[in-house]
Short mmCIF file of C-alpha atoms and ligand atoms in Angstrom, two decimals:
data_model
loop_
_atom_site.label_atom_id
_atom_site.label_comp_id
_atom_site.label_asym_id
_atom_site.label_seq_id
_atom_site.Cartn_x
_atom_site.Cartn_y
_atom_site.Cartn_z
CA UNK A 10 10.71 -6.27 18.36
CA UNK A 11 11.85 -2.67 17.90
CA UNK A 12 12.16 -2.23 14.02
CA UNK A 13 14.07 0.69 14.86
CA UNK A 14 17.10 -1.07 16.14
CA UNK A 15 16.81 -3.73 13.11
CA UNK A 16 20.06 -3.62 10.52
CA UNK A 17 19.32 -2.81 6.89
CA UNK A 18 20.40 -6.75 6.13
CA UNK A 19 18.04 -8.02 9.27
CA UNK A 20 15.32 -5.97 7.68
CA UNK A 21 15.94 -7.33 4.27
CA UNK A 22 16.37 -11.19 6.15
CA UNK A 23 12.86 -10.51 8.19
CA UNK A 24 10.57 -9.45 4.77
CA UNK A 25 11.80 -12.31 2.69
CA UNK A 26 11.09 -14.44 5.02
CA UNK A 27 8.12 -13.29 5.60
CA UNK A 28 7.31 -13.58 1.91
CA UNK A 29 7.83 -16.95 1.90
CA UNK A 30 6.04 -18.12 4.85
CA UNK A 31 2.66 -16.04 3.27
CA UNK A 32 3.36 -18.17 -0.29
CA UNK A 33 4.62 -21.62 0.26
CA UNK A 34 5.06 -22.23 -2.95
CA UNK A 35 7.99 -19.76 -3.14
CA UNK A 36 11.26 -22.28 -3.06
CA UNK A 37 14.34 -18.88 -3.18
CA UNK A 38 13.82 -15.59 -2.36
CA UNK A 39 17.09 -12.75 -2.76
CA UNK A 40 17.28 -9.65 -3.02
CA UNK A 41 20.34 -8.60 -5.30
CA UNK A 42 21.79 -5.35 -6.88
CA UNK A 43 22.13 -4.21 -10.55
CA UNK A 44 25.11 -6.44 -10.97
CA UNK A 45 23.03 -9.88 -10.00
CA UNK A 46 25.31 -9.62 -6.16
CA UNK A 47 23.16 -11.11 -3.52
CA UNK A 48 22.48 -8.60 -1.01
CA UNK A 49 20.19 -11.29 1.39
CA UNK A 50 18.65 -14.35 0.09
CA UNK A 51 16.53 -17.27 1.67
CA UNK A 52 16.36 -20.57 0.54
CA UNK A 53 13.93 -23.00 1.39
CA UNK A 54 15.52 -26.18 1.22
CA UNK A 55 19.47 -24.97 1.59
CA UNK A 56 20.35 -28.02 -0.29
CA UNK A 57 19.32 -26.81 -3.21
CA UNK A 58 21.92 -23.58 -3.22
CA UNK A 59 23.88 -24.32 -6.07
CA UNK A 60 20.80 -24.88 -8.48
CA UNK A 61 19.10 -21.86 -7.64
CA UNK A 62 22.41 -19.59 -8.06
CA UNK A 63 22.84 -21.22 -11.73
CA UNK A 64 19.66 -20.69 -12.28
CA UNK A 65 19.38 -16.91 -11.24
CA UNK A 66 22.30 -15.87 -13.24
CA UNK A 67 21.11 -17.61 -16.46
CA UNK A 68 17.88 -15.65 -16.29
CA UNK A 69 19.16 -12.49 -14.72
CA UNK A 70 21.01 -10.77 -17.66
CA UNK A 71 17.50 -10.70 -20.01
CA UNK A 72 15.84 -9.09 -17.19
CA UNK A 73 18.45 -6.69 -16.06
CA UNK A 74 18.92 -5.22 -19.67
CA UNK A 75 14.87 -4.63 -19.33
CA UNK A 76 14.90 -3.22 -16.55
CA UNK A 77 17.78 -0.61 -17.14
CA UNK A 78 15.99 0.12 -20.45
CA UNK A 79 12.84 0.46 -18.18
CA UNK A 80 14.32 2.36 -15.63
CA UNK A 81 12.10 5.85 -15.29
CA UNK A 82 9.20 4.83 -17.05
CA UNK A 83 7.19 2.90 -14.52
CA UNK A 84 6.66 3.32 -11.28
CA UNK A 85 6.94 -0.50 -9.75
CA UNK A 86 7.91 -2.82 -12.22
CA UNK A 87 7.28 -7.00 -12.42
CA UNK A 88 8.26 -9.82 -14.30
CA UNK A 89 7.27 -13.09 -14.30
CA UNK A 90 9.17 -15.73 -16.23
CA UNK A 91 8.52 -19.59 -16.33
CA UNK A 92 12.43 -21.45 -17.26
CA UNK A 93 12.50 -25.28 -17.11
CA UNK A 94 10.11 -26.14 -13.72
CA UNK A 95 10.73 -22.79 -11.73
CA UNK A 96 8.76 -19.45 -12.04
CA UNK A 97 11.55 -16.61 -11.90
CA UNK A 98 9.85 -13.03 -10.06
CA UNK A 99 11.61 -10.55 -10.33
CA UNK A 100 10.24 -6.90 -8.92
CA UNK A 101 12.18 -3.44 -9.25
CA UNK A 102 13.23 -2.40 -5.53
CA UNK A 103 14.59 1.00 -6.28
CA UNK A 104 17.71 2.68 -7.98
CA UNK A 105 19.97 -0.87 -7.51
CA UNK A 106 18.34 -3.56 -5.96
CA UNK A 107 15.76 -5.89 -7.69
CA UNK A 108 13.65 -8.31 -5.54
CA UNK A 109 13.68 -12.27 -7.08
CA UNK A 110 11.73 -15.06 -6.19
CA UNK A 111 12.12 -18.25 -7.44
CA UNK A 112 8.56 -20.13 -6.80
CA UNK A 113 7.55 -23.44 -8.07
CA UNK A 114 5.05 -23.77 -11.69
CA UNK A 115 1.81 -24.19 -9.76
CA UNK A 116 2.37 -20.73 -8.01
CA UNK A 117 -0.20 -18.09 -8.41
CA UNK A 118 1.21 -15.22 -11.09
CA UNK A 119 -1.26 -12.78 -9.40
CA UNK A 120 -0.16 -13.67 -5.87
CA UNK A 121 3.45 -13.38 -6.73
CA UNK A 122 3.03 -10.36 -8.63
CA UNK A 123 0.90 -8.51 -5.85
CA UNK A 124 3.31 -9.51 -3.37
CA UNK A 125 6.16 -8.98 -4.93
CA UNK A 126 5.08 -5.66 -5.61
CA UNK A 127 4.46 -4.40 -2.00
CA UNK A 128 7.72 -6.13 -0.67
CA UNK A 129 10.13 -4.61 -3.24
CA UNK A 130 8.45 -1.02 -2.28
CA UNK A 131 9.28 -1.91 1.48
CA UNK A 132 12.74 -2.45 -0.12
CA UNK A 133 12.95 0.25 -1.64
CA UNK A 134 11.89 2.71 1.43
CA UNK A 135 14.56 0.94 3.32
CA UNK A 136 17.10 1.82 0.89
CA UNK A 137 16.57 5.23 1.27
CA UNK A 138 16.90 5.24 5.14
CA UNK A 139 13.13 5.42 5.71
CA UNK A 140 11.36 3.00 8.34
CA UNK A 141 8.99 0.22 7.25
CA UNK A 142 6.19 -1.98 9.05
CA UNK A 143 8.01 -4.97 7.59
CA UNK A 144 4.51 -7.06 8.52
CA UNK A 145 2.58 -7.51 5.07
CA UNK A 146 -0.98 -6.22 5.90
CA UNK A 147 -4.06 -8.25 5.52
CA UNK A 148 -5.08 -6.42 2.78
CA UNK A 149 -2.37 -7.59 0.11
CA UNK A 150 -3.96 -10.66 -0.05
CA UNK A 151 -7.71 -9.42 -0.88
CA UNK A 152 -5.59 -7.10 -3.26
CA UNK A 153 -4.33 -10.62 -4.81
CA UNK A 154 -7.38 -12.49 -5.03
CA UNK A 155 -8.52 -9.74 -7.27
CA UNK A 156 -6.18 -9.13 -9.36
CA UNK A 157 -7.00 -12.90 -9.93
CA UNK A 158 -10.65 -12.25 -10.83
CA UNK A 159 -11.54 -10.55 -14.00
CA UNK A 160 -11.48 -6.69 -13.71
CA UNK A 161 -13.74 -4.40 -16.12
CA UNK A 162 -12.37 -3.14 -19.31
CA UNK A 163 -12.15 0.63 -19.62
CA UNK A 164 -11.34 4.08 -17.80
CA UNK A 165 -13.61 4.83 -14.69
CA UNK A 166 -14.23 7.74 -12.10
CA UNK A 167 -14.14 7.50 -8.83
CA UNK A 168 -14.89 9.93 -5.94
CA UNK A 169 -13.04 8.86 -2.37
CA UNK A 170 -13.80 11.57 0.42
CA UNK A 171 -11.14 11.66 3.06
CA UNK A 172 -12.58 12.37 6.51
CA UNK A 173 -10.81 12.38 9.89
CA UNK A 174 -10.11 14.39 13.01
CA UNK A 175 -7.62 17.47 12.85
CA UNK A 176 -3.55 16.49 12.33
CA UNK A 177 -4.30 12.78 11.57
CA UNK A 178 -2.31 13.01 8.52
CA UNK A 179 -5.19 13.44 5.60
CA UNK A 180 -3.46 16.03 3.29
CA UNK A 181 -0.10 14.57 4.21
CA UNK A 182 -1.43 10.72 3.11
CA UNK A 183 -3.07 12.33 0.19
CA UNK A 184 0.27 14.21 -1.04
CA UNK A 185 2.41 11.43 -0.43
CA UNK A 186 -0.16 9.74 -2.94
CA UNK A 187 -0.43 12.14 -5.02
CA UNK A 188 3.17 13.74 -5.69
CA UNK A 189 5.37 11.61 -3.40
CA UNK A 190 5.93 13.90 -1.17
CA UNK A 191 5.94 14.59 2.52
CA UNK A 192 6.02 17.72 3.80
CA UNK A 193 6.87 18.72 7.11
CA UNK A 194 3.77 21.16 7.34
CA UNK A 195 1.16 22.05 5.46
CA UNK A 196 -1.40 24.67 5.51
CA UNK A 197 -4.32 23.56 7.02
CA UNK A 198 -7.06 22.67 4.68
CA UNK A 199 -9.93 25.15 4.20
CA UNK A 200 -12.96 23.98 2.71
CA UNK A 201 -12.41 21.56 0.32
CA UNK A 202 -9.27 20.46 -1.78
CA UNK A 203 -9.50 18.32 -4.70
CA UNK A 204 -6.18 16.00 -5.95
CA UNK A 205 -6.62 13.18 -9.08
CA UNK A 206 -4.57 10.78 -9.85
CA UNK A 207 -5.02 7.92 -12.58
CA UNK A 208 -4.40 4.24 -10.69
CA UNK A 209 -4.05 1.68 -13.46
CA UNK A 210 -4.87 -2.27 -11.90
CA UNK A 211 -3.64 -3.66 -15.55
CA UNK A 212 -3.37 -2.11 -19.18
CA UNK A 213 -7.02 -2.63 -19.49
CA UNK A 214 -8.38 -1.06 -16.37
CA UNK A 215 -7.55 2.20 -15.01
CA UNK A 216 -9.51 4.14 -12.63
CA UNK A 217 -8.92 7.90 -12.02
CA UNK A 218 -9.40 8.53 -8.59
CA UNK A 219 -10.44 12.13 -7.20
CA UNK A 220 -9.87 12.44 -3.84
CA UNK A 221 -11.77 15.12 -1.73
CA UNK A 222 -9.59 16.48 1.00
CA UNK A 223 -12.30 18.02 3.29
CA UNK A 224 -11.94 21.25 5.50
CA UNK A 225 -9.13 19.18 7.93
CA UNK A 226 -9.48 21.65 11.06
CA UNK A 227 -12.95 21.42 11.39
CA UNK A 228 -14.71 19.41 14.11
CA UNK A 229 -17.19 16.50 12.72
CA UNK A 230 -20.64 16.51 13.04
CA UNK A 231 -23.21 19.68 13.00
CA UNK A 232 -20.47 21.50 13.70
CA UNK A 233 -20.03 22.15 9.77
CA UNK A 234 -23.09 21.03 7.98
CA UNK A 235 -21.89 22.93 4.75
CA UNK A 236 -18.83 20.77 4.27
CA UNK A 237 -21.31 17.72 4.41
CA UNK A 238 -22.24 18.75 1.07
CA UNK A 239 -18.85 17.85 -0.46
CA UNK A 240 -19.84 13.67 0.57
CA UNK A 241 -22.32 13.93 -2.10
CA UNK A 242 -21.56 11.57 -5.05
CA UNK A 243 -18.24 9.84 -3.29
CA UNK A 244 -17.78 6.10 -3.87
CA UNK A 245 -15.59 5.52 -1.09
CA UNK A 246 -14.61 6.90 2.36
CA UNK A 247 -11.43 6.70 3.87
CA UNK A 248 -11.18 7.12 8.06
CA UNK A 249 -7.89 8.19 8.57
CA UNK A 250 -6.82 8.19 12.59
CA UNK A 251 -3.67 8.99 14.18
CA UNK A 252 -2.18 5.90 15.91
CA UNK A 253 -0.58 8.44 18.48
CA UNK A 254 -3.56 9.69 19.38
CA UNK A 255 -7.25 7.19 21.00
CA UNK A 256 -8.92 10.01 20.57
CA UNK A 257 -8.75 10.05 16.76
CA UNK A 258 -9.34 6.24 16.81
CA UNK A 259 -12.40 6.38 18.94
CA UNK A 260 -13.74 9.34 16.73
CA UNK A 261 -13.89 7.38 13.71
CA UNK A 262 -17.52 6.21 14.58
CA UNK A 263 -18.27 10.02 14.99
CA UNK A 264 -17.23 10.39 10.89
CA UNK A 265 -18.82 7.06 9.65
CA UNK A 266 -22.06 8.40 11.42
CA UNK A 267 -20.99 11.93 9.62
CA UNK A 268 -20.83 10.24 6.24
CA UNK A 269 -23.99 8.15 6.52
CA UNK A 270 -26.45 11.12 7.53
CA UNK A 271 -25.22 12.37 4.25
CA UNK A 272 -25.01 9.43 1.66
CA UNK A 273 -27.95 7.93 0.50
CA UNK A 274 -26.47 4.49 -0.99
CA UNK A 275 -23.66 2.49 0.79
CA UNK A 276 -20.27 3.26 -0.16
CA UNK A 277 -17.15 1.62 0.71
CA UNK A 278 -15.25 2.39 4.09
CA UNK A 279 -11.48 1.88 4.80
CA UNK A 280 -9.80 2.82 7.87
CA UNK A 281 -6.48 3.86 7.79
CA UNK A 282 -4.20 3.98 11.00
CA UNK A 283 -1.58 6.25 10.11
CA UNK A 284 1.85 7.92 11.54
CA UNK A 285 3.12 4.44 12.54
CA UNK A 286 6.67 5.83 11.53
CA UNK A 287 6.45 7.38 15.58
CA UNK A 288 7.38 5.57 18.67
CA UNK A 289 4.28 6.53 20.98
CA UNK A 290 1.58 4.57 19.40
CA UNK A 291 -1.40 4.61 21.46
CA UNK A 292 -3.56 2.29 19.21
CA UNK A 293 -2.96 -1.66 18.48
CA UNK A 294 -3.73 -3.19 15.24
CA UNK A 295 -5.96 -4.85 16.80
CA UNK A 296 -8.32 -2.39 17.77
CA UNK A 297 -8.00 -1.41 14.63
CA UNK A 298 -8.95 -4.92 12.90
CA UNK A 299 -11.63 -4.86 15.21
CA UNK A 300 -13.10 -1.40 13.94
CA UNK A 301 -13.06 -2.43 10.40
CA UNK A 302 -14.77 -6.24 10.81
CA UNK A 303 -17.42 -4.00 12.74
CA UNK A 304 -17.49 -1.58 10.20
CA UNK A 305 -17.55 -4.45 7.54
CA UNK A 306 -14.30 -2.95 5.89
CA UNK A 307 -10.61 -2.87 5.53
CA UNK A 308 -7.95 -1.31 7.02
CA UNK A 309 -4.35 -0.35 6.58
CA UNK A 310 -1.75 0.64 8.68
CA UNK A 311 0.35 3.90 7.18
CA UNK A 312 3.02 6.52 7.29
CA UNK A 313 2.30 9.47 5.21
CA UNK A 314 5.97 10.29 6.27
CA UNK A 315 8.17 7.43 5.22
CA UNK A 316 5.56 6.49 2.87
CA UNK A 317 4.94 2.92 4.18
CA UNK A 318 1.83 1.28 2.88
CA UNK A 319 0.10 4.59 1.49
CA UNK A 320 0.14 3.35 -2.18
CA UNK A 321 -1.24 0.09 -0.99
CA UNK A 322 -4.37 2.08 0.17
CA UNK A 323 -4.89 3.70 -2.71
CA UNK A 324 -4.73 0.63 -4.81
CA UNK A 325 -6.62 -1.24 -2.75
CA UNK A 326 -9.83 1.62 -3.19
CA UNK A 327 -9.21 0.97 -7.00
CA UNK A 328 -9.87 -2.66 -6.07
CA UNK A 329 -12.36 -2.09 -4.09
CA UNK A 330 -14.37 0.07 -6.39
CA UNK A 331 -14.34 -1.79 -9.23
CA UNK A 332 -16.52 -4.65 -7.15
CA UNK A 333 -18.91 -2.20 -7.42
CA UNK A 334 -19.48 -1.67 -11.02
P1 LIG B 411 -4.73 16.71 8.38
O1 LIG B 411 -4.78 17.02 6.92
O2 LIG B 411 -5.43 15.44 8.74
O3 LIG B 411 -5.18 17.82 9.23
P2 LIG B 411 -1.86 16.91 8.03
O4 LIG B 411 -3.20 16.42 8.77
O5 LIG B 411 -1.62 16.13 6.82
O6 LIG B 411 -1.88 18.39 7.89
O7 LIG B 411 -0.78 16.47 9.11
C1 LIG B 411 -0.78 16.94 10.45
C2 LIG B 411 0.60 16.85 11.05
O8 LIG B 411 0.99 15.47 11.15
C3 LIG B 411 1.69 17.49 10.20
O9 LIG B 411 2.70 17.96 11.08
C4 LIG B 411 2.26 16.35 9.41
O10 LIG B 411 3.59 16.60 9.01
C5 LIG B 411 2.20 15.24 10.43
N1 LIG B 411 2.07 13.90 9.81
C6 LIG B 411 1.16 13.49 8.91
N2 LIG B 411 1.31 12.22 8.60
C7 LIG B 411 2.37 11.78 9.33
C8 LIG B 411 3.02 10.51 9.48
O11 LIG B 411 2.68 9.50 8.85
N3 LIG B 411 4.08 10.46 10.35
C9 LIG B 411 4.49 11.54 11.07
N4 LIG B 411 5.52 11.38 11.88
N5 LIG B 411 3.88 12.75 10.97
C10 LIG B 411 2.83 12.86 10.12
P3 LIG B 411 2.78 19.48 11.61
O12 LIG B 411 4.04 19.48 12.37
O13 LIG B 411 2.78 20.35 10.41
O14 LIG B 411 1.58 19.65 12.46
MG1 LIG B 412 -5.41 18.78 5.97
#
């Protein structure tokens, strides 16, 4: 299927329903603007229409007010609210559109709330024109089940070194991150460069992650033993490749082989198959999948350029790092 030729609405159709089939217990899923109009909606049982409508627009008003008040002051915003037998989600999708999911009682607050998180970001790309893998990776479900266990209490550090051939897309993945941004080009990385940013998993947990851009044009292996020194200490390793380009792919074992001459202790890998806005991918997810149960780690598909999934990542190495303390 050629998400490119897919209709805003079709788009909208495809990721609710994709919701739903990954959480059964979801019953209604809509997506509607500031003014509670239903932009695309799914039901389950289509019997049920007239219930769920009522329903919506009796709950709708308390969150709308909170999330106009809200507006601005957090990034992705979730709400969960139990009313009669239902469970009412309802996510923040961007300047007017607000993802809502009606799910039975025995559904999972952490599953919905992961989720519905990552879907109303896909919304919100689409709203602004950009493209989206509309799939929901494998990893937003290992992001769920922890969010479901306990997570420490308290403000950590963590180091995440960045490796990857030239023009994969590190800087740009690590900008998009960082400030949002996407640049067109950048200036090639010399040495080292250094970006933080604090990624908060609940009130109570917050991990400030520094992530080590490292010198981006130079070839792995001996061919710059000094930058090796800038591994020492990290936590995690991300393996960024270019999906355009085998090469990059097939080079990944070249940088996990970099990174463990280096590291004394195990640290945590994730691969990250980026630029998947473009239309000559030369890698499958897949190969991909395969890499990362080799490599014992996960993987993400990304565009640094629309975006798509590069938050995800980033949260998910919070995740994954706090299974290590
Ligand atoms: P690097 O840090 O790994 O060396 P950069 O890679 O972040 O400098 O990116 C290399 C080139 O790829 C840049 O283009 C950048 O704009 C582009 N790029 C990075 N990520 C993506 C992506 O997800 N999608 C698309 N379409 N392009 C991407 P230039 O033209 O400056 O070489
Ligand atoms: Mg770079």
């Amino acid at each position: 299927m050629d998400l490119r030729k897919m209709s805003t609405h079709e788009l909208f159709s495809s990721l609710i329903s994709n919701i739903m089939q990954t959480i059964e217990e979801i019953t209604a899923a809509a997506i509607v603007d500031h003014d509670g109009l239903i932009i695309a909606s799914m039901l389950r049982d289509p019997a049920a229409e007239e219930d769920i409508i009522g329903t919506v627009t009796a709950v709708f008003d308390t969150f709308i007010n909170r999330v106009k008040k809200d507006f601005g002051s957090t990034e992705s915003f979730v709400s969960i609210m139990s009313v009669e037998n239902k469970k009412f989600v309802f996510a923040d999708a961007g300047e007017n559109a607000i993802l809502t999911l009606i799910a039975d009682l025995k559904a999972d607050d952490n599953q919905l709330k992961v989720y519905g998180e990552h879907v109303a970001r896909k919304i919100k790309h689409i709203l602004k024109g950009e493209e989206v893998d509309i799939s929901i990776p494998a990893i937003v479900s290992v992001l769920a089940k922890m969010r479901g266990g306990k997570l420490p209490k308290g403000e950590y550090n963590s180091k995440i070194i960045v490796l990857g051939d030239p023009a994969v897309g590190k800087t740009s993945l690590i900008r998009r991150f960082v400030d949002n941004k996407f640049a067109d080009s950048y200036i090639s990385t010399i040495g080292v460069d250094i970006s933080r940013k604090l990624v908060e998993l609940n009130k109570e947990c917050k991990i400030n992650l520094a992530i080590w851009d490292i010198a981006g044009q130079m070839k792995h292996a001996s061919a710059a033993p000094f930058t090796k020194r800038f591994y020492f200490g990290a936590n995690q390793c991300f393996l960024v490749c270019d999906m355009t380009r085998k090469k990059t792919f097939e080079n990944i074992d070249k940088w996990v082989e970099d990174a463990k001459s280096v590291m004394k202790k195990n640290i945590n890998y994730f691969i990250l198959g980026n630029k998947i806005d473009l239309q000559n991918i030369e890698v499958t997810e897949e190969e991909i999948k395969l890499k990362a149960d080799e490599l014992k780690c996960g993987y993400i598909l990304t565009s640094a350029k629309t975006g798509d999934n590069v938050d995800d990542a980033f949260q998910y190495a919070g995740y994954k790092f706090c299974e290590t303390l």
